[in-house]
């Protein structure tokens, strides 16, 4: 009995000593700890994030057998969990080099060491996993949750903004067509080639989230992982790797401060070129003559045009699916004669010309043959060049882990695009990387897959930096992952279906922008009108114009003809449409100074251009659940119309003094119904805003005068007909 009592007193003394040690160390850092037997509580700036006990363990380890099957950027991923072991017990190891070192285990077995440290960064509270058992390749981490908590982030999420109640597999891939397994469009796309997508499929997934409890959490793994927010008491993060990396935490008293810390850690985007805001970037194709006729037609109807995007500058190939771009990134002088001359002339007139590129090379082109000869392409398991089917044409993939290949490809971009005078380009793809590929850098394909778009973004950014043109060249990308924040200039939302569906239509790009903003990337836009047409469904005039009025209140206004131009209504489809589109380009232009200030806040402080309502109204509980409205900067609230055939719209206003842009009527918050005919997107500005005069001038803009004589010339119509003969039936990017 005496021995037992002495042992208990000794053990209590040790625990108290360790606890005091932790508290003393806390005076130099943000983690705080409390120990009570086998219970361990961890706080970040007073916010509890871990509540470990034998009944609610912080850590699980195990093993599983995983498989990845990819086809055209869509992946079927399976995992058979062989074992999962809760590490209920822990032992504190005193270590002066760290704040706390803990060995979690299960009755002395499956020992896993975890350290809590303070690092010199904006997310300085860091948990590191060390010495995992050799046969472990899965790890599960549980963080404390509050039943009323809201969670955001996880990259670009199109279906949900508040992530609570759902599980999110984090794997870079095509977003999918329809993205809702209960819809006919998704059913047909799945039946066609498995490309239907789901609520979680996205081009930009990321193991980063922010909490309404005003803390953020980032996992630096690149392996497949899942963020599971389905449980009221905890958030669970699953990582398929023996090297799960670190967990970074940050906290702030405000949401602007929180995203500021997150973006200071992950990286921030530079300010966009000022000419970006002068007008629309028009997506047009068909050759030099067609490009110039489109411009003449648009400007003839008073459209403000800042750029022409000609993705077919490299020429085309024919497949049974229709006309596709020839992925050999060299100017096709036959289709675009005198392009070099026209680029220079147009730039003097304030119109840039934009191109298209991706990290793949058609094996029939000269660039593939050159890269293959120099051993610059990704290999397969037998050591040969990995050739991938992109839809009846086959390509090699530039090995972005090979420094020589990167320098070679940067040279291609510099010679063939920058020196030609392009004002920027779409840097497409980044999602298709096969997991069984072999790379120069020796990384496993499974771990490199998610990081691939980051390497692609890094290459493009370095090109611009090396020629000294940051702030003058505009590059937009769709794929991303942790680290893309410091390389990507602006992103776009990808390939939305040309309808009003919530999962894959106009509405979906709103939570996508908000989610990216809470993941640390604050500059995004979309194809005006959407992209994907399939199964007899094409873009209507109403959809095109609803997208256009929405785009006027974003940082970039850019059109796309879509995968089937002949089945999609275009800005040039009628003079009336062109006139209405022109009005939206004028609104976009008039917002230039305001947008510059909004984008500069993202550059300086990491505050996204399109913001959730709660970012400035944290005391309004309703604001945490709004996903189809956004604040554009501090002073504008935008509520895009995402239903067809309506001319009124319900809007939620957080408590403040608001003025309806179009009629000047004042509101003080709550649910309001306003007039919303096509061309009049519901927008409110804060009463007393220093930008009030700009907003009031915008409200006066009417449709420009239409002229029936401003029709497309016979020459352009003929050229368009030639392009349409190819069918354009593929629903992938070019």
PDB file of C-alpha atoms in Angstrom, residues 271-272 274 277 591-601 632:
ATOM      1  CA  UNK A 271      -1.834  42.602 -58.566  1.00  0.00           C
ATOM      2  CA  UNK A 272      -3.268  41.939 -62.013  1.00  0.00           C
ATOM      3  CA  UNK A 274      -4.310  47.291 -64.875  1.00  0.00           C
ATOM      4  CA  UNK A 277     -10.076  45.884 -66.017  1.00  0.00           C
ATOM      5  CA  UNK A 591     -15.624  49.488 -61.714  1.00  0.00           C
ATOM      6  CA  UNK A 592     -11.930  49.554 -62.655  1.00  0.00           C
ATOM      7  CA  UNK A 593     -10.643  51.745 -59.829  1.00  0.00           C
ATOM      8  CA  UNK A 594     -12.785  49.966 -57.250  1.00  0.00           C
ATOM      9  CA  UNK A 595     -11.646  46.542 -58.491  1.00  0.00           C
ATOM     10  CA  UNK A 596      -8.011  47.626 -58.432  1.00  0.00           C
ATOM     11  CA  UNK A 597      -8.404  48.551 -54.770  1.00  0.00           C
ATOM     12  CA  UNK A 598     -10.119  45.232 -54.013  1.00  0.00           C
ATOM     13  CA  UNK A 599      -7.436  43.193 -55.775  1.00  0.00           C
ATOM     14  CA  UNK A 600      -4.711  45.193 -54.012  1.00  0.00           C
ATOM     15  CA  UNK A 601      -6.166  44.111 -50.659  1.00  0.00           C
ATOM     16  CA  UNK A 632     -17.056  42.124 -53.682  1.00  0.00           C
TER      17      UNK A 632
END
